[in-house]
Coordinates of C-alpha atoms in Angstrom, one line a residue:
Chain A
M1 CA 26.9 -29.4 13.1
A2 CA 27.4 -31.6 10.0
E3 CA 23.7 -31.1 9.2
F4 CA 24.0 -27.4 9.5
W5 CA 27.0 -27.5 7.1
S6 CA 25.3 -29.6 4.5
G7 CA 21.8 -28.3 4.9
T8 CA 22.3 -24.5 5.3
L9 CA 25.9 -23.3 4.9
W10 CA 27.0 -25.1 1.8
P11 CA 23.9 -24.2 -0.3
L12 CA 24.4 -20.6 0.9
I13 CA 28.0 -20.6 -0.3
I14 CA 26.9 -22.1 -3.7
I15 CA 24.1 -19.5 -4.1
I16 CA 26.6 -16.6 -3.3
A17 CA 29.0 -18.1 -5.8
Q18 CA 26.2 -18.2 -8.4
I19 CA 25.3 -14.6 -7.7
V20 CA 28.9 -13.5 -8.2
A21 CA 28.9 -15.5 -11.4
I22 CA 25.9 -13.5 -12.7
V23 CA 26.8 -10.1 -11.3
L24 CA 30.4 -9.8 -12.5
P25 CA 29.8 -10.5 -16.2
L26 CA 26.7 -8.2 -15.9
L27 CA 28.8 -5.3 -14.6
L28 CA 31.3 -5.9 -17.3
A29 CA 28.5 -6.0 -19.9
V30 CA 27.2 -2.7 -18.4
A31 CA 30.6 -1.1 -18.8
Y32 CA 30.9 -2.2 -22.4
L33 CA 27.4 -1.3 -23.2
T34 CA 28.3 2.3 -22.5
Y35 CA 31.3 1.9 -24.8
A36 CA 29.1 0.2 -27.5
E37 CA 26.5 3.0 -27.2
R38 CA 29.2 5.7 -27.9
K39 CA 30.7 3.7 -30.7
V40 CA 27.3 2.9 -32.3
I41 CA 26.0 6.5 -32.1
G42 CA 29.4 7.7 -33.3
A43 CA 29.1 5.4 -36.4
I44 CA 25.6 6.6 -37.0
Q45 CA 26.6 10.2 -36.8
L46 CA 29.8 9.6 -38.9
R47 CA 32.1 10.1 -36.0
K48 CA 34.7 7.8 -34.6
G49 CA 33.5 7.5 -31.0
P50 CA 36.0 6.8 -28.1
N51 CA 39.3 5.8 -29.7
V52 CA 42.1 7.2 -27.5
V53 CA 42.2 5.2 -24.3
G54 CA 43.6 1.8 -25.1
P55 CA 43.3 -0.1 -28.4
F56 CA 40.1 1.1 -30.2
G57 CA 39.2 3.0 -27.1
L58 CA 38.5 -0.3 -25.3
L59 CA 39.6 1.0 -22.0
Q60 CA 37.4 4.0 -22.0
P61 CA 34.7 2.5 -19.7
I62 CA 37.4 1.6 -17.2
A63 CA 38.8 5.2 -17.3
D64 CA 35.3 6.6 -16.9
G65 CA 34.6 4.3 -13.9
A66 CA 37.9 5.3 -12.3
K67 CA 37.1 9.0 -12.8
L68 CA 33.7 8.7 -11.2
F69 CA 35.1 6.6 -8.4
L70 CA 37.8 9.1 -7.5
K71 CA 35.6 12.2 -7.5
E72 CA 34.1 13.7 -4.5
T73 CA 30.5 12.8 -3.5
V74 CA 28.7 16.1 -2.8
I75 CA 25.5 16.0 -0.8
P76 CA 23.5 19.3 -1.1
T77 CA 22.8 21.2 2.1
G78 CA 19.0 21.0 1.9
A79 CA 18.9 17.4 1.0
D80 CA 17.4 14.6 3.0
R81 CA 20.7 12.8 3.5
A82 CA 19.4 9.2 4.2
V83 CA 16.9 9.1 1.3
F84 CA 19.5 10.9 -1.0
V85 CA 22.0 8.2 -0.5
L86 CA 19.5 5.4 -0.4
A87 CA 18.0 6.3 -3.8
P88 CA 21.0 5.4 -6.1
M89 CA 21.6 2.2 -4.1
L90 CA 18.0 1.2 -4.5
T91 CA 18.1 1.8 -8.3
F92 CA 21.3 -0.3 -8.6
I93 CA 20.1 -3.1 -6.4
L94 CA 16.7 -3.4 -8.2
A95 CA 18.5 -3.5 -11.6
L96 CA 20.6 -6.5 -10.3
I97 CA 18.0 -8.6 -8.4
G98 CA 15.8 -9.0 -11.5
W99 CA 18.5 -11.3 -12.9
A100 CA 17.7 -13.9 -10.3
V101 CA 14.9 -15.4 -12.4
I102 CA 16.3 -15.0 -16.0
P103 CA 17.2 -18.4 -17.6
F104 CA 20.5 -18.0 -19.5
D105 CA 20.4 -21.6 -20.8
D106 CA 18.4 -24.7 -20.2
G107 CA 18.4 -25.0 -16.4
W108 CA 20.9 -22.1 -16.0
V109 CA 18.9 -20.0 -13.7
L110 CA 19.5 -18.8 -10.1
S111 CA 16.0 -19.2 -8.9
D112 CA 13.5 -21.1 -11.0
I113 CA 10.3 -19.8 -9.4
N114 CA 6.8 -20.4 -10.6
V115 CA 5.8 -16.8 -10.8
G116 CA 9.0 -15.6 -12.6
V117 CA 7.2 -13.2 -14.9
L118 CA 5.3 -11.6 -12.1
Y119 CA 8.5 -11.2 -10.1
L120 CA 10.1 -9.3 -13.1
L121 CA 7.0 -7.1 -13.4
A122 CA 7.2 -6.4 -9.6
I123 CA 10.9 -5.5 -9.8
S124 CA 10.5 -3.3 -12.8
G125 CA 7.6 -1.6 -11.0
L126 CA 9.8 -0.9 -8.0
G127 CA 12.5 0.8 -10.2
V128 CA 10.4 4.0 -10.1
Y129 CA 11.2 4.5 -6.4
G130 CA 14.9 5.0 -6.9
I131 CA 14.1 7.9 -9.3
I132 CA 11.3 9.5 -7.4
M133 CA 13.2 9.3 -4.1
A134 CA 16.2 10.9 -5.7
G135 CA 14.1 13.6 -7.1
W136 CA 12.5 14.4 -3.8
A137 CA 15.6 14.1 -1.6
S138 CA 17.7 16.4 -3.7
N139 CA 15.5 19.3 -2.6
S140 CA 15.7 20.9 -6.1
R141 CA 12.9 21.8 -8.4
Y142 CA 14.4 20.3 -11.5
A143 CA 15.1 17.0 -9.8
L144 CA 11.6 16.9 -8.3
L145 CA 10.0 17.5 -11.7
G146 CA 12.2 14.8 -13.3
G147 CA 11.2 12.4 -10.6
L148 CA 7.5 13.1 -10.9
R149 CA 7.6 12.8 -14.7
S150 CA 9.4 9.5 -14.4
A151 CA 6.9 8.1 -11.9
A152 CA 4.0 8.9 -14.1
Q153 CA 5.7 7.6 -17.2
M154 CA 6.8 4.3 -15.6
V155 CA 3.4 3.6 -14.0
S156 CA 1.7 4.2 -17.4
Y157 CA 3.8 2.0 -19.5
E158 CA 3.9 -0.8 -17.0
I159 CA 0.2 -1.4 -17.6
S160 CA 0.6 -2.0 -21.3
M161 CA 3.6 -4.2 -20.6
G162 CA 1.6 -6.2 -18.1
L163 CA -1.2 -6.8 -20.7
I164 CA 1.4 -7.8 -23.4
I165 CA 2.9 -10.2 -21.0
I166 CA -0.6 -11.7 -20.4
S167 CA -1.0 -12.6 -24.0
V168 CA 2.4 -14.3 -24.0
L169 CA 1.4 -16.2 -20.8
L170 CA -1.9 -17.3 -22.5
S171 CA 0.1 -18.8 -25.3
A172 CA 2.7 -20.5 -23.0
G173 CA 0.3 -21.5 -20.2
S174 CA 2.9 -20.8 -17.5
L175 CA 4.4 -18.0 -15.5
N176 CA 7.7 -19.8 -15.2
L177 CA 10.3 -18.2 -17.6
S178 CA 12.0 -21.5 -18.4
E179 CA 8.7 -23.1 -19.3
I180 CA 7.8 -20.1 -21.5
V181 CA 11.0 -20.7 -23.5
H182 CA 10.3 -24.5 -23.7
A183 CA 6.8 -23.7 -25.0
Q184 CA 8.4 -21.6 -27.7
G185 CA 10.7 -24.5 -28.6
E186 CA 7.8 -26.8 -29.1
G187 CA 5.8 -24.2 -31.1
M188 CA 7.5 -21.2 -32.5
W189 CA 9.0 -18.1 -31.1
Y190 CA 6.3 -15.8 -29.9
V191 CA 7.6 -12.9 -32.0
I192 CA 5.9 -14.5 -35.0
P193 CA 2.3 -14.8 -33.7
H194 CA 2.6 -11.8 -31.4
L195 CA 4.6 -9.5 -33.7
P196 CA 2.5 -6.3 -33.1
M197 CA 2.9 -6.9 -29.3
F198 CA 6.6 -7.4 -29.7
V199 CA 6.9 -4.0 -31.3
I200 CA 4.8 -2.4 -28.6
F201 CA 6.8 -4.2 -25.9
V202 CA 10.1 -2.9 -27.3
V203 CA 8.7 0.6 -27.3
S204 CA 7.3 0.2 -23.8
I205 CA 10.7 -1.0 -22.4
L206 CA 12.3 2.1 -24.0
A207 CA 9.8 4.2 -22.0
E208 CA 10.1 2.0 -18.9
T209 CA 13.9 2.4 -18.8
N210 CA 13.6 6.2 -19.5
R211 CA 15.6 5.8 -22.6
A212 CA 15.5 8.1 -25.7
P213 CA 13.1 9.0 -27.3
F214 CA 11.2 8.8 -24.0
D215 CA 14.0 10.2 -21.7
L216 CA 11.7 12.9 -20.4
P217 CA 12.9 12.6 -16.8
E218 CA 16.4 13.7 -17.8
A219 CA 15.5 16.0 -20.6
E220 CA 18.6 18.2 -20.5
A221 CA 17.0 21.0 -22.5
E222 CA 14.2 21.6 -19.9
L223 CA 15.3 19.9 -16.7
V224 CA 19.1 20.3 -16.8
S225 CA 19.5 16.6 -16.3
G226 CA 16.3 15.7 -14.3
Y227 CA 16.3 13.6 -11.2
N228 CA 20.1 13.2 -11.0
V229 CA 21.2 16.8 -11.3
E230 CA 22.4 17.0 -7.7
Y231 CA 24.3 13.6 -7.8
S232 CA 28.0 13.4 -8.3
A233 CA 30.7 10.7 -8.3
M234 CA 29.7 7.3 -7.1
T235 CA 26.1 8.1 -6.3
F236 CA 25.8 9.3 -9.9
A237 CA 27.7 6.2 -11.2
L238 CA 25.2 3.9 -9.4
F239 CA 22.3 5.6 -11.2
F240 CA 24.2 5.2 -14.4
L241 CA 25.0 1.6 -13.8
G242 CA 21.4 0.9 -12.7
E243 CA 20.0 2.5 -15.9
Y244 CA 22.2 0.4 -18.1
A245 CA 21.7 -2.8 -16.1
N246 CA 18.0 -2.2 -16.4
M247 CA 18.3 -1.8 -20.2
I248 CA 20.1 -5.2 -20.4
L249 CA 17.5 -6.8 -18.0
M250 CA 14.6 -5.5 -20.1
S251 CA 16.2 -6.8 -23.3
A252 CA 16.7 -10.1 -21.6
I253 CA 13.0 -10.2 -20.7
A254 CA 12.0 -9.4 -24.3
V255 CA 14.3 -12.2 -25.5
V256 CA 12.8 -14.7 -23.1
L257 CA 9.2 -13.8 -23.8
F258 CA 9.4 -13.3 -27.6
L259 CA 12.7 -14.4 -29.1
G260 CA 12.9 -17.9 -27.7
G261 CA 15.5 -17.3 -24.9
W262 CA 18.5 -19.7 -25.3
L263 CA 17.0 -21.6 -28.3
P264 CA 18.8 -21.5 -31.7
P265 CA 16.7 -20.0 -34.5
V266 CA 16.6 -23.4 -36.3
D267 CA 16.8 -26.7 -34.4
A268 CA 19.3 -28.2 -36.8
A269 CA 23.0 -29.1 -36.9
P270 CA 25.1 -26.0 -37.4
F271 CA 22.9 -23.9 -35.1
T272 CA 22.7 -26.5 -32.3
W273 CA 26.5 -26.7 -32.0
I274 CA 26.6 -23.2 -30.5
P275 CA 25.7 -23.3 -26.8
G276 CA 22.4 -21.8 -25.7
I277 CA 24.0 -19.0 -23.6
I278 CA 25.7 -17.6 -26.7
W279 CA 22.4 -17.5 -28.5
F280 CA 20.9 -15.8 -25.5
A281 CA 23.7 -13.2 -25.4
L282 CA 23.5 -12.6 -29.2
K283 CA 19.7 -12.0 -29.0
V284 CA 20.1 -9.6 -26.0
C285 CA 22.7 -7.7 -28.0
A286 CA 20.4 -7.4 -30.9
V287 CA 17.6 -5.9 -28.8
L288 CA 20.2 -3.6 -27.1
F289 CA 21.2 -2.4 -30.5
V290 CA 17.6 -1.3 -31.1
F291 CA 17.9 0.8 -27.9
L292 CA 21.0 2.5 -29.2
W293 CA 19.7 2.9 -32.7
A294 CA 16.5 4.5 -31.4
R295 CA 18.5 6.9 -29.3
A296 CA 20.5 8.0 -32.3
T297 CA 17.5 8.2 -34.6
F298 CA 14.5 9.8 -32.9
P299 CA 13.9 13.2 -31.4
R300 CA 12.5 13.3 -27.8
Y301 CA 8.8 13.0 -27.4
R302 CA 6.7 15.8 -25.9
Y303 CA 5.4 14.8 -22.5
D304 CA 1.6 14.9 -23.4
Q305 CA 2.3 12.8 -26.5
L306 CA 4.2 10.3 -24.4
M307 CA 1.2 9.9 -22.1
R308 CA -1.2 9.8 -25.0
L309 CA 0.8 7.0 -26.6
G310 CA 0.8 5.0 -23.4
W311 CA -2.8 5.4 -22.4
K312 CA -4.7 5.9 -25.6
V313 CA -2.8 3.8 -28.0
F314 CA -0.8 1.0 -26.3
L315 CA -3.3 0.2 -23.6
P316 CA -6.4 -0.3 -25.8
L317 CA -4.3 -2.2 -28.4
S318 CA -2.7 -4.6 -26.0
L319 CA -6.0 -5.1 -24.2
A320 CA -7.7 -5.9 -27.5
W321 CA -4.8 -8.3 -28.3
V322 CA -5.3 -10.2 -25.0
V323 CA -9.0 -10.7 -25.9
L324 CA -8.0 -11.7 -29.5
T325 CA -5.4 -14.2 -28.3
A326 CA -7.8 -15.7 -25.8
G327 CA -10.5 -15.9 -28.4
V328 CA -8.3 -17.5 -31.0
M329 CA -6.9 -20.0 -28.6
V330 CA -10.3 -21.1 -27.3
T331 CA -11.8 -21.3 -30.8
F332 CA -9.1 -23.3 -32.4
D333 CA -8.6 -25.4 -29.2
L334 CA -4.9 -24.3 -28.8
M335 CA -5.1 -23.8 -25.0
P336 CA -2.0 -25.4 -23.3
A337 CA -2.9 -28.1 -20.8
Chain B
M1 CA 15.3 -22.9 12.1
I2 CA 16.1 -20.8 9.1
H3 CA 12.4 -20.6 8.3
A4 CA 11.6 -19.4 11.8
L5 CA 14.5 -16.9 11.6
T6 CA 13.3 -15.4 8.3
F7 CA 9.7 -15.3 9.6
Y8 CA 10.8 -13.2 12.6
L9 CA 13.0 -11.0 10.5
F10 CA 10.1 -10.1 8.2
A11 CA 7.6 -9.9 11.0
V12 CA 9.7 -7.7 13.2
I13 CA 10.6 -5.3 10.3
A14 CA 7.0 -5.2 9.2
V15 CA 5.8 -4.2 12.7
V16 CA 8.6 -1.7 13.4
S17 CA 8.1 0.0 10.0
G18 CA 4.4 0.0 10.7
L19 CA 5.1 1.9 13.9
L20 CA 7.5 4.3 12.1
V21 CA 4.7 5.1 9.6
V22 CA 2.8 6.6 12.4
T23 CA 5.6 8.2 14.3
S24 CA 7.9 9.6 11.8
R25 CA 7.9 13.4 11.5
N26 CA 8.1 13.7 7.7
P27 CA 5.1 12.4 5.7
V28 CA 7.4 11.3 2.9
H29 CA 9.3 9.1 5.3
S30 CA 6.0 7.7 6.5
V31 CA 5.2 6.6 3.0
L32 CA 8.6 5.1 2.6
W33 CA 8.2 3.1 5.8
L34 CA 4.8 2.0 4.6
I35 CA 6.4 0.6 1.5
L36 CA 8.9 -1.3 3.6
A37 CA 6.0 -2.7 5.6
F38 CA 4.2 -3.8 2.4
F39 CA 7.4 -5.4 1.3
N40 CA 7.8 -7.4 4.4
G41 CA 4.2 -8.5 4.2
A42 CA 5.0 -9.9 0.8
G43 CA 7.9 -11.7 2.3
L44 CA 5.6 -13.3 4.9
F45 CA 3.3 -14.5 2.1
V46 CA 6.3 -16.1 0.3
L47 CA 7.1 -17.9 3.6
M48 CA 3.5 -19.2 3.7
G49 CA 3.9 -20.6 0.1
A50 CA 1.5 -18.0 -1.3
E51 CA 4.0 -16.8 -4.0
F52 CA 1.3 -15.5 -6.3
V53 CA -0.3 -13.3 -3.7
A54 CA 3.1 -12.1 -2.6
M55 CA 4.0 -10.9 -6.1
L56 CA 0.5 -9.3 -6.4
V57 CA 1.1 -7.4 -3.2
V58 CA 4.4 -6.1 -4.5
V59 CA 3.0 -5.3 -8.0
V60 CA -0.2 -3.6 -6.9
Y61 CA 0.5 -2.1 -3.5
V62 CA 4.2 -1.3 -3.7
G63 CA 4.4 -0.8 -7.5
A64 CA 1.3 1.3 -8.0
V65 CA -0.7 2.4 -5.0
A66 CA 2.3 3.5 -2.9
V67 CA 3.8 5.3 -5.8
L68 CA 0.6 7.4 -6.1
F69 CA 0.7 8.0 -2.3
L70 CA 4.2 9.2 -2.6
F71 CA 3.3 11.3 -5.6
V72 CA 0.6 13.1 -3.7
V73 CA 2.5 13.5 -0.4
M74 CA 5.5 15.0 -2.2
M75 CA 3.3 17.6 -3.9
L76 CA 1.7 18.7 -0.6
D77 CA 3.1 21.6 1.1
I78 CA 2.9 20.4 4.7
N79 CA 4.0 22.3 7.7
L80 CA 6.0 19.7 9.6
L81 CA 5.7 21.4 13.0
G82 CA 2.0 21.9 12.7
L83 CA 1.5 18.2 12.3
R84 CA 2.9 17.4 15.7
E85 CA 0.7 19.8 17.5
G86 CA -2.0 18.2 19.7
M87 CA -0.2 14.9 19.8
Q88 CA -0.3 14.9 23.6
R89 CA -3.9 16.0 23.8
Y90 CA -5.1 13.2 21.5
L91 CA -2.8 10.5 22.6
P92 CA -5.0 9.3 25.6
V93 CA -8.1 9.2 23.5
G94 CA -6.4 7.3 20.7
A95 CA -4.8 4.8 23.1
A96 CA -8.2 4.2 24.8
L97 CA -9.8 3.5 21.5
A98 CA -6.9 1.1 20.6
V99 CA -7.3 -0.8 23.9
V100 CA -11.1 -1.1 23.4
L101 CA -10.6 -2.5 19.9
V102 CA -7.9 -5.0 21.0
I103 CA -10.2 -6.3 23.9
E104 CA -13.2 -6.6 21.5
M105 CA -11.2 -8.5 19.0
G106 CA -9.8 -10.7 21.7
V107 CA -13.3 -11.5 22.9
L108 CA -14.4 -12.2 19.4
F109 CA -11.6 -14.6 18.5
A110 CA -11.8 -16.4 21.8
N111 CA -15.5 -17.3 21.2
W112 CA -15.1 -17.8 17.4
S113 CA -16.7 -21.0 16.2
F114 CA -17.6 -22.3 12.7
A115 CA -20.7 -24.1 11.8
G116 CA -19.8 -27.6 10.9
E117 CA -20.9 -27.3 7.2
A118 CA -19.1 -24.0 6.7
M119 CA -15.7 -25.5 6.8
T120 CA -16.6 -28.4 4.5
L121 CA -18.3 -26.1 2.1
R122 CA -15.3 -23.9 2.0
A123 CA -12.8 -26.8 1.6
A124 CA -14.8 -28.5 -1.2
P125 CA -13.7 -26.3 -4.1
T126 CA -10.2 -25.7 -2.7
P127 CA -7.6 -27.6 -4.7
D128 CA -4.7 -29.4 -3.1
V129 CA -1.8 -26.9 -2.9
A130 CA 0.7 -29.7 -3.2
E131 CA -0.7 -30.8 -6.6
V132 CA -1.3 -27.6 -8.6
S133 CA 0.7 -24.4 -8.5
N134 CA -0.5 -21.3 -6.7
T135 CA -1.6 -19.4 -9.7
E136 CA -3.5 -22.3 -11.2
A137 CA -5.3 -23.0 -7.9
L138 CA -6.3 -19.3 -7.6
G139 CA -7.4 -19.1 -11.2
N140 CA -9.5 -22.2 -11.0
L141 CA -11.3 -20.9 -7.9
L142 CA -11.8 -17.3 -9.1
Y143 CA -13.0 -18.1 -12.6
T144 CA -15.2 -21.1 -11.9
Q145 CA -16.5 -21.2 -8.3
Y146 CA -16.5 -17.5 -7.5
V147 CA -16.8 -16.1 -11.0
Y148 CA -19.9 -13.9 -10.2
L149 CA -18.3 -12.4 -7.1
F150 CA -15.2 -11.8 -9.1
Q151 CA -17.1 -10.0 -11.9
V152 CA -19.1 -8.0 -9.4
S153 CA -15.9 -6.8 -7.6
G154 CA -14.5 -5.8 -11.0
L155 CA -17.7 -3.8 -11.7
I156 CA -17.5 -2.0 -8.3
L157 CA -14.0 -0.9 -9.1
F158 CA -15.1 0.2 -12.5
V159 CA -17.9 2.3 -11.1
A160 CA -15.5 3.8 -8.6
M161 CA -13.1 4.7 -11.4
I162 CA -15.9 6.3 -13.5
G163 CA -17.1 8.2 -10.4
A164 CA -13.6 9.6 -9.9
I165 CA -13.4 10.7 -13.5
V166 CA -16.9 12.3 -13.4
L167 CA -16.1 14.2 -10.2
T168 CA -12.9 15.6 -11.4
L169 CA -13.4 16.1 -15.2
R170 CA -13.9 19.7 -16.1
V171 CA -14.3 20.6 -19.7
N172 CA -12.7 23.9 -20.4
P173 CA -13.5 25.2 -23.9
N174 CA -10.5 27.5 -23.8
V175 CA -8.0 24.7 -23.6
R176 CA -6.5 24.0 -27.1
R177 CA -6.0 20.3 -27.5
Q178 CA -4.0 18.5 -30.1
S179 CA -6.1 16.1 -32.1
I180 CA -3.7 13.8 -33.9
G181 CA -6.4 12.2 -36.0
R182 CA -7.4 15.6 -37.4
Q183 CA -3.8 16.6 -38.0
V184 CA -3.1 13.5 -39.9
H185 CA -6.3 13.6 -42.0
R186 CA -5.9 17.2 -43.2
P187 CA -5.7 17.2 -47.0
K188 CA -2.6 18.4 -48.6
D189 CA -4.1 21.4 -50.4
E190 CA -5.5 22.8 -47.2
V191 CA -2.1 23.2 -45.5
L192 CA 0.4 23.3 -48.2
A193 CA 0.8 25.8 -51.0
V194 CA 3.6 26.0 -53.5
R195 CA 4.1 29.5 -54.9
Q196 CA 6.5 31.0 -57.3
V197 CA 8.0 33.9 -55.4
R198 CA 9.3 36.8 -57.6
N199 CA 12.6 38.3 -56.6
R200 CA 12.0 41.2 -54.1
G201 CA 8.3 40.7 -54.7
G202 CA 7.0 38.7 -51.7
I203 CA 3.7 36.9 -51.6

């Protein structure tokens, strides 16, 4: 019994506590990301943004959440009930479980697995199921079209993302996210040698999370609101939360791969006083700001242009960059041991 | 004990969802069950310590192949009732085939034996799993020992891809395509003209 307690039960309790410690701040961050989005876009468009509920409108996300929670969940008559309800849950769960391998600080990671990068790639690849299932189960033309668009889009951009990640892995010599950050500490942040890939990666994660200017799946002018037209109340809220949690997750991936994770920009006195998790959060916020900035700045892409960008521009470029990186590293004997 | 429990959890779910792939009435549900089966297969790989292969199964099969399956199945207009017709007629034949296959495989595995050198030949290039990580071990094998086989399999996939493109590509001269290069390279005087328009005159 004592062995069961110390060998199984106690670690389980610790893991659950760690999960809660990650998920709660994350949900809070998601709530305030929606607030930040409205404030930033408001500022860009010379409006005030939410400013009525609470001081500076700070309670607006809470009010929105309460509204969605209290509304009625409507399931359309022709819908496939099980898949219809499963889809938003899947989206939300997938947005959360990616965080298991993200290192917040040196050693602050729930599961320090050797194939962390591949795990993240797998999780982001699964994200498409929530959307395509929602589109099909709604039994509505607009929703189905949105789901199909999204599936094609996410599969296309994943390929260039995978190739970009390969060039980072070549430089770091490891698939473990903590080791990638350590390798950046010894050399330099990979945003410097891989700057073109960083730009492509940021554009790809915009497409991968279905954000503007690539938000074709929910193009309200053509598809009403795409895959989630038929969803209401909490089922809709789960999609919404999942989308924003995914944005934060993708930004965190970009930070870990290119911007040195928890490392301070300069390894010297005033910067090293600030704990690593603060640096990590600041960098994630910076990337998230780009998401919001892009949404307020660019018009939506046309669908064939989106596909062209993914397959004919990003894929050859990132493939060429993999070859270039490998060539340079072999020629100048830079291969990590 | 936990290890055994998780094994049986994954194994049972994999087998049950495999059965449901065949028996569910709706083809989209079948694909979804298939995805669950793949997923549990990946879980079994993790339990065996083959984390890299597990992730590959999820990335390739679940993340790409099954999405395309789902894509196609959703677009098909399938008569759900028609699919069930003839089930009773074909069931005995199918079951007989399955029984024969199982017996044959049983006979095969019961009499399976390796040549003495085969095992040592296979073991020689295999690195110790305890020393190097999964990914490294696989990479070392694939890109040194089996590099030609690896390249050939890549070529075969490439040929298959080209074949699919050749079979399906139809060039229709009536389709008007956007050529971004041409658009960008048009000189200014070809597309833009500045005219002084007289009042009530028009151009």
